[in-house]
mmCIF file of C-alpha atoms and ligand atoms in Angstrom:
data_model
loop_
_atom_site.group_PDB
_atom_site.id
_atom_site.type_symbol
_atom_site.label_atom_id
_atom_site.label_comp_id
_atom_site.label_asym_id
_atom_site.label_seq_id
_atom_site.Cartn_x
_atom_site.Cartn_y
_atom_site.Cartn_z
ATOM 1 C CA UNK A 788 0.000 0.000 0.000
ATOM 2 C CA UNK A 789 1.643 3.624 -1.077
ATOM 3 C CA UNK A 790 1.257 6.079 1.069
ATOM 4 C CA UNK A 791 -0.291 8.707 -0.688
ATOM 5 C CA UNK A 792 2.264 12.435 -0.185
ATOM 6 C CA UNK A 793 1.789 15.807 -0.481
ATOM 7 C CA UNK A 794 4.505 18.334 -1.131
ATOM 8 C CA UNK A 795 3.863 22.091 -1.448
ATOM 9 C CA UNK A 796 6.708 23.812 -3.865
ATOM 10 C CA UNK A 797 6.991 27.237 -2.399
ATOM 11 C CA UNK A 798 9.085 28.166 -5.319
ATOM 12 C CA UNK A 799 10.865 31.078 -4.988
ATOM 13 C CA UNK A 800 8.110 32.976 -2.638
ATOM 14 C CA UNK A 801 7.961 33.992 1.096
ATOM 15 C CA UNK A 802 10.633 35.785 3.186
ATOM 16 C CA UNK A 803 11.527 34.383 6.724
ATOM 17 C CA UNK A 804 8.450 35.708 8.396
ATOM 18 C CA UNK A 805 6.126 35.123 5.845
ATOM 19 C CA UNK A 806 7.065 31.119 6.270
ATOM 20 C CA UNK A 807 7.029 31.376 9.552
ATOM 21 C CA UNK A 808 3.535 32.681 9.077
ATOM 22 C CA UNK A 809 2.560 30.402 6.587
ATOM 23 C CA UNK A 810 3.712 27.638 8.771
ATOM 24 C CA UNK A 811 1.569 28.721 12.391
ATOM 25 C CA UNK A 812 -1.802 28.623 9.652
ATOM 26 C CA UNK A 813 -0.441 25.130 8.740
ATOM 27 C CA UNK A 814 0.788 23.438 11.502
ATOM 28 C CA UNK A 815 -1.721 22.399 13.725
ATOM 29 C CA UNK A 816 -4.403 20.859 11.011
ATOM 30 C CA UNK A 817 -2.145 19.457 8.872
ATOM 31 C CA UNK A 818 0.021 17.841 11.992
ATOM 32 C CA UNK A 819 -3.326 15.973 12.864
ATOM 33 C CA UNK A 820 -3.770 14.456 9.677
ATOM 34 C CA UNK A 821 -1.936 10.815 9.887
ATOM 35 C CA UNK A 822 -2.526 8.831 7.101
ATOM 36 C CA UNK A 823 -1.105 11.426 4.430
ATOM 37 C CA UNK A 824 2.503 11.991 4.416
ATOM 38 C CA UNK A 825 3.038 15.978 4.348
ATOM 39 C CA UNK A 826 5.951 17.946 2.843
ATOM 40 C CA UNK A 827 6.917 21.414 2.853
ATOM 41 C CA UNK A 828 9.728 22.826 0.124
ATOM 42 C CA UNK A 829 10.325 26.383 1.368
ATOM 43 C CA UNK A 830 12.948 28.098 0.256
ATOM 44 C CA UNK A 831 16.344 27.126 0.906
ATOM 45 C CA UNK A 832 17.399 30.436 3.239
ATOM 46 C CA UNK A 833 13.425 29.451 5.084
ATOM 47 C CA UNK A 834 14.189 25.846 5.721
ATOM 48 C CA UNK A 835 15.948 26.170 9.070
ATOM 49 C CA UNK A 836 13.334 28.204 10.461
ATOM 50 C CA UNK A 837 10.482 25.779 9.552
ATOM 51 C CA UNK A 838 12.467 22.440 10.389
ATOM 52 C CA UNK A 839 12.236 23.945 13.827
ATOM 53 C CA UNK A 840 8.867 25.303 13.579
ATOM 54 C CA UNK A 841 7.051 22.027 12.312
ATOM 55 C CA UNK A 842 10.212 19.348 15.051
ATOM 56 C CA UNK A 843 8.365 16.840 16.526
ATOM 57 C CA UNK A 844 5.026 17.694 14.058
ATOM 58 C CA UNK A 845 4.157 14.533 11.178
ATOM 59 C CA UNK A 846 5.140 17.167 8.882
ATOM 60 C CA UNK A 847 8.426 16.940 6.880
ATOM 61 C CA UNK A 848 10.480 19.010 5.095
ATOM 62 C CA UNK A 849 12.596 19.332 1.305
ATOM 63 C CA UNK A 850 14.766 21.431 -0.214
ATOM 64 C CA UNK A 851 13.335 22.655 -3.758
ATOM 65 C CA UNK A 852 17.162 21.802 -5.153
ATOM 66 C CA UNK A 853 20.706 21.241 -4.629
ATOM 67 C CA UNK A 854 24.155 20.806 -6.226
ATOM 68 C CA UNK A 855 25.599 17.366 -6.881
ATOM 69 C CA UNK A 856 28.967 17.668 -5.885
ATOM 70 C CA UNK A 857 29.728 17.024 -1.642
ATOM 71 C CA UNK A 858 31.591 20.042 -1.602
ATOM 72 C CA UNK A 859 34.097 22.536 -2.678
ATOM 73 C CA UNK A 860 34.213 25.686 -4.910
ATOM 74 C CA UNK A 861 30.878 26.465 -5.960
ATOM 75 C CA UNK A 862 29.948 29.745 -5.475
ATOM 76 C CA UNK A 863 26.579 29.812 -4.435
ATOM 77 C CA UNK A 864 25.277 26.219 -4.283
ATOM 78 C CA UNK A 865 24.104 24.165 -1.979
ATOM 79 C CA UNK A 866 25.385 20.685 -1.638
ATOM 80 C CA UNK A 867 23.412 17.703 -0.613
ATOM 81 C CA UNK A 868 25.202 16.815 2.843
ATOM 82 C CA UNK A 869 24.284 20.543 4.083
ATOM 83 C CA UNK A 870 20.584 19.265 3.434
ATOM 84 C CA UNK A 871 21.010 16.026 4.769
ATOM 85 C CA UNK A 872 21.240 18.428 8.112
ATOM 86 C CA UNK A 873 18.191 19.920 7.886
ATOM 87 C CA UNK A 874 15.488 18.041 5.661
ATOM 88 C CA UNK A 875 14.589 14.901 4.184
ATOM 89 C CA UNK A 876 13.357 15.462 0.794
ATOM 90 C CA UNK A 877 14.360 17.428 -2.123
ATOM 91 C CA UNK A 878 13.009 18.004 -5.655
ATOM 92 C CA UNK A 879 14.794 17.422 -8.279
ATOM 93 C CA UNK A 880 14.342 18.484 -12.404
ATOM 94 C CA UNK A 881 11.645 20.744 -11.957
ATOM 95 C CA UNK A 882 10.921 21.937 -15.443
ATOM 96 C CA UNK A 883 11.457 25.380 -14.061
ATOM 97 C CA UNK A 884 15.275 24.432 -13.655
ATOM 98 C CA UNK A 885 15.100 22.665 -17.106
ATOM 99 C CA UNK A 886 13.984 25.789 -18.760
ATOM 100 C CA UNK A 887 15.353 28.559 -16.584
ATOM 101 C CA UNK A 888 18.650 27.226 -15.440
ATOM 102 C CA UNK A 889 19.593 24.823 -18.673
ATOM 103 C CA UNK A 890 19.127 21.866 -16.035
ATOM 104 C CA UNK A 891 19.307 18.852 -18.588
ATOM 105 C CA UNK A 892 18.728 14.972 -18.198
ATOM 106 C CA UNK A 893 22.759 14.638 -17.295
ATOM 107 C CA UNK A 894 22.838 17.343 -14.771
ATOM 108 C CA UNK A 895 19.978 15.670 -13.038
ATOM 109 C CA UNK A 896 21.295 12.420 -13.730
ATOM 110 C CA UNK A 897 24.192 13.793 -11.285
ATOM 111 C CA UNK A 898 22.054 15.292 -8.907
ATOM 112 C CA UNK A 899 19.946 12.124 -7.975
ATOM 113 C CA UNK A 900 22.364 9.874 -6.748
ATOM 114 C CA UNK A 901 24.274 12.608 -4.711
ATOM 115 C CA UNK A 902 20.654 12.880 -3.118
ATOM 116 C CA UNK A 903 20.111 9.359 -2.386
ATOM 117 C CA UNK A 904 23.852 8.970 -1.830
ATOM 118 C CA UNK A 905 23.354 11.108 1.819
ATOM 119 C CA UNK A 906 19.539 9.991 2.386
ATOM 120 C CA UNK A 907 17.794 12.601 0.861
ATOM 121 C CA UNK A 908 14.504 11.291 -1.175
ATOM 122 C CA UNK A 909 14.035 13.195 -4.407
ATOM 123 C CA UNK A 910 11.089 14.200 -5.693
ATOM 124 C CA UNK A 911 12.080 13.656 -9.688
ATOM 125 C CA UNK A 912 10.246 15.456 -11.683
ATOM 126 C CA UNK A 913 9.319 14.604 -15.446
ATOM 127 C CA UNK A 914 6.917 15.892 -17.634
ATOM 128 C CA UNK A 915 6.346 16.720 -21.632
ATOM 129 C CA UNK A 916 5.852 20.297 -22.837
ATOM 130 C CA UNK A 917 2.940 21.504 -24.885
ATOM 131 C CA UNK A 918 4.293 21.039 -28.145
ATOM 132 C CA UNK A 919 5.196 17.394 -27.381
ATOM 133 C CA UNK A 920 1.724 16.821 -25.856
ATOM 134 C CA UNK A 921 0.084 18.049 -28.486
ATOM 135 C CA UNK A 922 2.391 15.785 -31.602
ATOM 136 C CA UNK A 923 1.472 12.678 -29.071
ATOM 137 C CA UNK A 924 4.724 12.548 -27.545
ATOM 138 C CA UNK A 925 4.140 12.240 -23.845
ATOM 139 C CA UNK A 926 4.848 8.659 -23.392
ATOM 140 C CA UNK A 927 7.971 9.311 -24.994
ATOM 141 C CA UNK A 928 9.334 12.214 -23.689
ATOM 142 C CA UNK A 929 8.685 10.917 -19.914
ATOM 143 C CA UNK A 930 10.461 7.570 -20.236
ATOM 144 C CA UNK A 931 13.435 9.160 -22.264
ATOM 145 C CA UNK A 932 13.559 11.596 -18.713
ATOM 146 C CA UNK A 933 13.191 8.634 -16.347
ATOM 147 C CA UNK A 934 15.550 6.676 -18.535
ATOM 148 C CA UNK A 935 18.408 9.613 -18.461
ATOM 149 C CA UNK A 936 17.674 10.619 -15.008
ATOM 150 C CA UNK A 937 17.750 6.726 -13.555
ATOM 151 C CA UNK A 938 20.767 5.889 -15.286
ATOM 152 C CA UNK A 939 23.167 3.880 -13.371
ATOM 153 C CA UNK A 940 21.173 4.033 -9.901
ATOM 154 C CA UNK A 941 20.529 0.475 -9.067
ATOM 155 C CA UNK A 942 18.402 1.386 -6.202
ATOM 156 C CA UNK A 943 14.932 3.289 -5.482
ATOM 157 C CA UNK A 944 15.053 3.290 -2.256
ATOM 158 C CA UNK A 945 13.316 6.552 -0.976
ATOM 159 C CA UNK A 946 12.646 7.732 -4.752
ATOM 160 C CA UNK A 947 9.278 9.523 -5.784
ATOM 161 C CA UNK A 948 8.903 11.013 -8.971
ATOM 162 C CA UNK A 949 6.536 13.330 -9.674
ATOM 163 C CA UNK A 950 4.859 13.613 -13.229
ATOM 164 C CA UNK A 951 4.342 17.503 -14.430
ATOM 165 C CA UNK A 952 3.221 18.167 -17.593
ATOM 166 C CA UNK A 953 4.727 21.379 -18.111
ATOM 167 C CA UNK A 954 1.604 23.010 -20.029
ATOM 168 C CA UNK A 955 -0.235 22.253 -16.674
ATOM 169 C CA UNK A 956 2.224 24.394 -14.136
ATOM 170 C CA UNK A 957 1.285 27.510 -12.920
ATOM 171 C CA UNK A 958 -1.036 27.961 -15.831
ATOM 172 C CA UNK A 959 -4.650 27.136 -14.140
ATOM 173 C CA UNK A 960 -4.711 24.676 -16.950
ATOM 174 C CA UNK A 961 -4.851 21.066 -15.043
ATOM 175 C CA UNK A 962 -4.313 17.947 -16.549
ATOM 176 C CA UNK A 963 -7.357 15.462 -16.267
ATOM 177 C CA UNK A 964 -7.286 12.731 -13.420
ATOM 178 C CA UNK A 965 -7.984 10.023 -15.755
ATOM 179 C CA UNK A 966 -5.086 11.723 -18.866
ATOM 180 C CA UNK A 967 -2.812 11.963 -15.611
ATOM 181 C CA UNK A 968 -3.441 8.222 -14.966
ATOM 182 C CA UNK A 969 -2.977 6.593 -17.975
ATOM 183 C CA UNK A 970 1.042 8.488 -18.073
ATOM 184 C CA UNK A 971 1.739 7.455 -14.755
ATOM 185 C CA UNK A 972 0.593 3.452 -15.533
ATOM 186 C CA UNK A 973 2.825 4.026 -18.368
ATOM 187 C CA UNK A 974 5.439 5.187 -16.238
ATOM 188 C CA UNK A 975 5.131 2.897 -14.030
ATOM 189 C CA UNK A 976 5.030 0.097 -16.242
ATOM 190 C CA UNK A 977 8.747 1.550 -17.605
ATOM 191 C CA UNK A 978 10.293 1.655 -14.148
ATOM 192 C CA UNK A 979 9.055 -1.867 -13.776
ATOM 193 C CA UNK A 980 10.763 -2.945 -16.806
ATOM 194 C CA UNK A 981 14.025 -1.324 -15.460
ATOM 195 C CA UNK A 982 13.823 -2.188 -11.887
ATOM 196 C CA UNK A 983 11.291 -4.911 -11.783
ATOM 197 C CA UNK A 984 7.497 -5.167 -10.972
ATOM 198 C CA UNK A 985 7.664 -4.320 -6.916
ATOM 199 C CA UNK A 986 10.101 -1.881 -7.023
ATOM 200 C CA UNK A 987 7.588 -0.214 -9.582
ATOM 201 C CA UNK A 988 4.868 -1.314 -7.520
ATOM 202 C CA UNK A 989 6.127 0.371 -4.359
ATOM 203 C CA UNK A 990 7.525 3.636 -6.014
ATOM 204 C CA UNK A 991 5.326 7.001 -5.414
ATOM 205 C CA UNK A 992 4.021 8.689 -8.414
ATOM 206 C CA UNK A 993 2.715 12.578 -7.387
ATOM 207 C CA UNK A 994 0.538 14.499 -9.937
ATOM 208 C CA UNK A 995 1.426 18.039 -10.216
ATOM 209 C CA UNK A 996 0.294 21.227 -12.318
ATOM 210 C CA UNK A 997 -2.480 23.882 -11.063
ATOM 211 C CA UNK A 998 -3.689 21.473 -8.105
ATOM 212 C CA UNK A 999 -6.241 23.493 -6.314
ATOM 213 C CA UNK A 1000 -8.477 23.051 -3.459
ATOM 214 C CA UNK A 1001 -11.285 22.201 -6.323
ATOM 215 C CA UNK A 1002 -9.564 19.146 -8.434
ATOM 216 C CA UNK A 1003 -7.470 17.802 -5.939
ATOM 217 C CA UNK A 1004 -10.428 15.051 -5.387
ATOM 218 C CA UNK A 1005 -10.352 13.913 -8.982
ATOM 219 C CA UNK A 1006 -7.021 13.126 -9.097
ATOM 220 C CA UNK A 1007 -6.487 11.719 -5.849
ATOM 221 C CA UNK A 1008 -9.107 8.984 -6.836
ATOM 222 C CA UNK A 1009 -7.381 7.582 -9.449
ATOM 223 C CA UNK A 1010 -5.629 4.524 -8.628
ATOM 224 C CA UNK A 1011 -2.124 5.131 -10.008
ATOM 225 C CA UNK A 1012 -2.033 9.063 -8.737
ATOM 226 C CA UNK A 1013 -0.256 8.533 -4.802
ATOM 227 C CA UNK A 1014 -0.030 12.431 -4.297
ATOM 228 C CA UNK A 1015 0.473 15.785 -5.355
ATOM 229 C CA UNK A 1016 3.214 18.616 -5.740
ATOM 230 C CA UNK A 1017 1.476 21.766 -5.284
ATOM 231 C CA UNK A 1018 3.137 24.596 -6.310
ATOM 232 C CA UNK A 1019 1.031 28.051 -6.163
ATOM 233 C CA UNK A 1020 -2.089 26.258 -4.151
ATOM 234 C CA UNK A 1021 0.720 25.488 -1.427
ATOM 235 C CA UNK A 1022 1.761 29.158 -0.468
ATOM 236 C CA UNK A 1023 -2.866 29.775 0.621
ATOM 237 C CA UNK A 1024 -2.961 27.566 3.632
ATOM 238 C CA UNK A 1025 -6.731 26.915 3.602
ATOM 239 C CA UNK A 1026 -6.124 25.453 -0.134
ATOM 240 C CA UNK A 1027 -3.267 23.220 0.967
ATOM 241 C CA UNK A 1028 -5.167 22.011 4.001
ATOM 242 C CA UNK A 1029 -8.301 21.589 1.997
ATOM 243 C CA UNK A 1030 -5.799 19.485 -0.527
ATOM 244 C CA UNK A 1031 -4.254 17.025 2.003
ATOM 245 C CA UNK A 1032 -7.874 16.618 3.654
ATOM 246 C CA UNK A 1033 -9.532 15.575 0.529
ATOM 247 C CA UNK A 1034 -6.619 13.314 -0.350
ATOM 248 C CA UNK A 1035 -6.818 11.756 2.976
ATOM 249 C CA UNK A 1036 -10.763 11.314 2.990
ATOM 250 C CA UNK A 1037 -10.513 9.796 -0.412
ATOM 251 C CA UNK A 1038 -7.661 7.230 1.255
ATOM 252 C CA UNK A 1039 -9.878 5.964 3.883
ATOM 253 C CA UNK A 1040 -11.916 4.536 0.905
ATOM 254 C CA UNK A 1041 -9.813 3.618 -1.610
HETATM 255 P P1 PGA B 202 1.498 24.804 -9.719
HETATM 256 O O1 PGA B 202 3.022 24.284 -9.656
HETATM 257 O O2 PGA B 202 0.725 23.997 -8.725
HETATM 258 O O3 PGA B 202 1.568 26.263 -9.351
HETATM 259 O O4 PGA B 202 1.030 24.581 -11.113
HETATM 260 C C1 PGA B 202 3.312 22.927 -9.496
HETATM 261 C C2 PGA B 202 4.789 22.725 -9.497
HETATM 262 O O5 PGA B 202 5.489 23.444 -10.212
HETATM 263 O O6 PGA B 202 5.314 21.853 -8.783
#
């Protein structure tokens, strides 16, 4: 049985105090909820603040990125042993970094065993752009990613991925549950191919692009869907809550 996970991307949004605000709206409800795992990405200067706001909560914490190398001269990055410290999650590939920062398959390839390598779980992230989408290209373009991105890791252990279309971030414009489905079976069914059927079986697949407060039901009942990264919905606390409640209603049943 997956526990199903939800992670709220804070991008690059809130100072300090607004976290620290964000967090005392959060805390409390979100703390009570048990059978939902709960993660929050602040921002990387933020995350020391919350780890001790939300100590000895259910609620966890990730970093939104990090460097692969352990250490050394890179101006300005953050390597994965300093967030082994203070968090145990961390997304990596967002197609924010693909697009903004010229992150590409290798890069990440790097980046995901330097994560695992210390005990962080990364949240991979995959997903085909609008263009591919629309020439029927999906299925493609998101094994290719979890091909390159996988290479040469023999084990999962800790791994989520996260499928996000990239036409569906931050655009309002949601992918369908059932659409959203069908990729991650397909996924699924590639991961089992390279790592065999349980390992497939027990690896998390998240949903994420526009998740609100008003679709988060439909694609937490689909079957293959175990969770959601929420990027904009995540910084309004009631729609958060309102996400991980509805998610773990729809748990109890499923
Ligand atoms: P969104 O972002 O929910 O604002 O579309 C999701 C994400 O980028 O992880």
């Amino acid at each position: 049985m997956r526990v199903p996970l939800i992670a709220g991307n804070w991008k690059m949004n809130t100072t300090i105090s607004e976290a620290v605000e964000l967090v005392g709206k959060l805390l409390r409800e979100l703390d009570e909820i048990d059978n939902v795992d709960k993660v929050l990405c602040p921002p990387f200067v933020s995350l020391a603040t919350v780890g001790k706001l939300i100590k000895g909560s259910s609620i966890k914490l990730g970093a939104q990125n990090l460097y692969s190398a352990e250490k050394g001269a890179y101006t300005g990055e953050i390597s994965p042993l300093m967030l082994a410290d203070l968090c145990e999650f961390v997304i990596i590939g967002h197609s924010e970094r693909r697009q903004y920062f010229n992150e590409t398959d290798e890069i990440i390839n790097k980046k995901v065993p330097a994560a695992l390598k210390v005990g962080l779980k990364p949240i991979l992230c995959i997903g085909e752009r609008l263009e591919e989408n629309e020439a029927g290209l999906t299925e493609e373009v998101v094994t290719r990613q979890l091909r390159l991105a996988l290479t040469g890791i023999d084990n999962l252990n800790g791994m989520i991925i996260a499928y996000e279309p990239v036409w569906a971030i931050g655009t309002g414009k949601a992918a369908t549950g059932e659409q959203t489905n069908q990729t991650i079976r397909l996924s699924r069914r590639h991961l089992s191919e390279l790592y065999g059927k349980e390992t497939a079986q027990d690896l998390r697949i998240l949903y994420g692009g526009s998740v609100t407060a008003d679709n988060a039901t439909e694609f937490m009942q689909q079957p293959e869907i175990d969770g959601a990264l929420v990027g904009g919905a995540s910084l309004k606390a009631d729609q958060f809550l309102s996400i991980v409640k509805q998610t773990s209603r729809i748990r109890q049943v499923k």
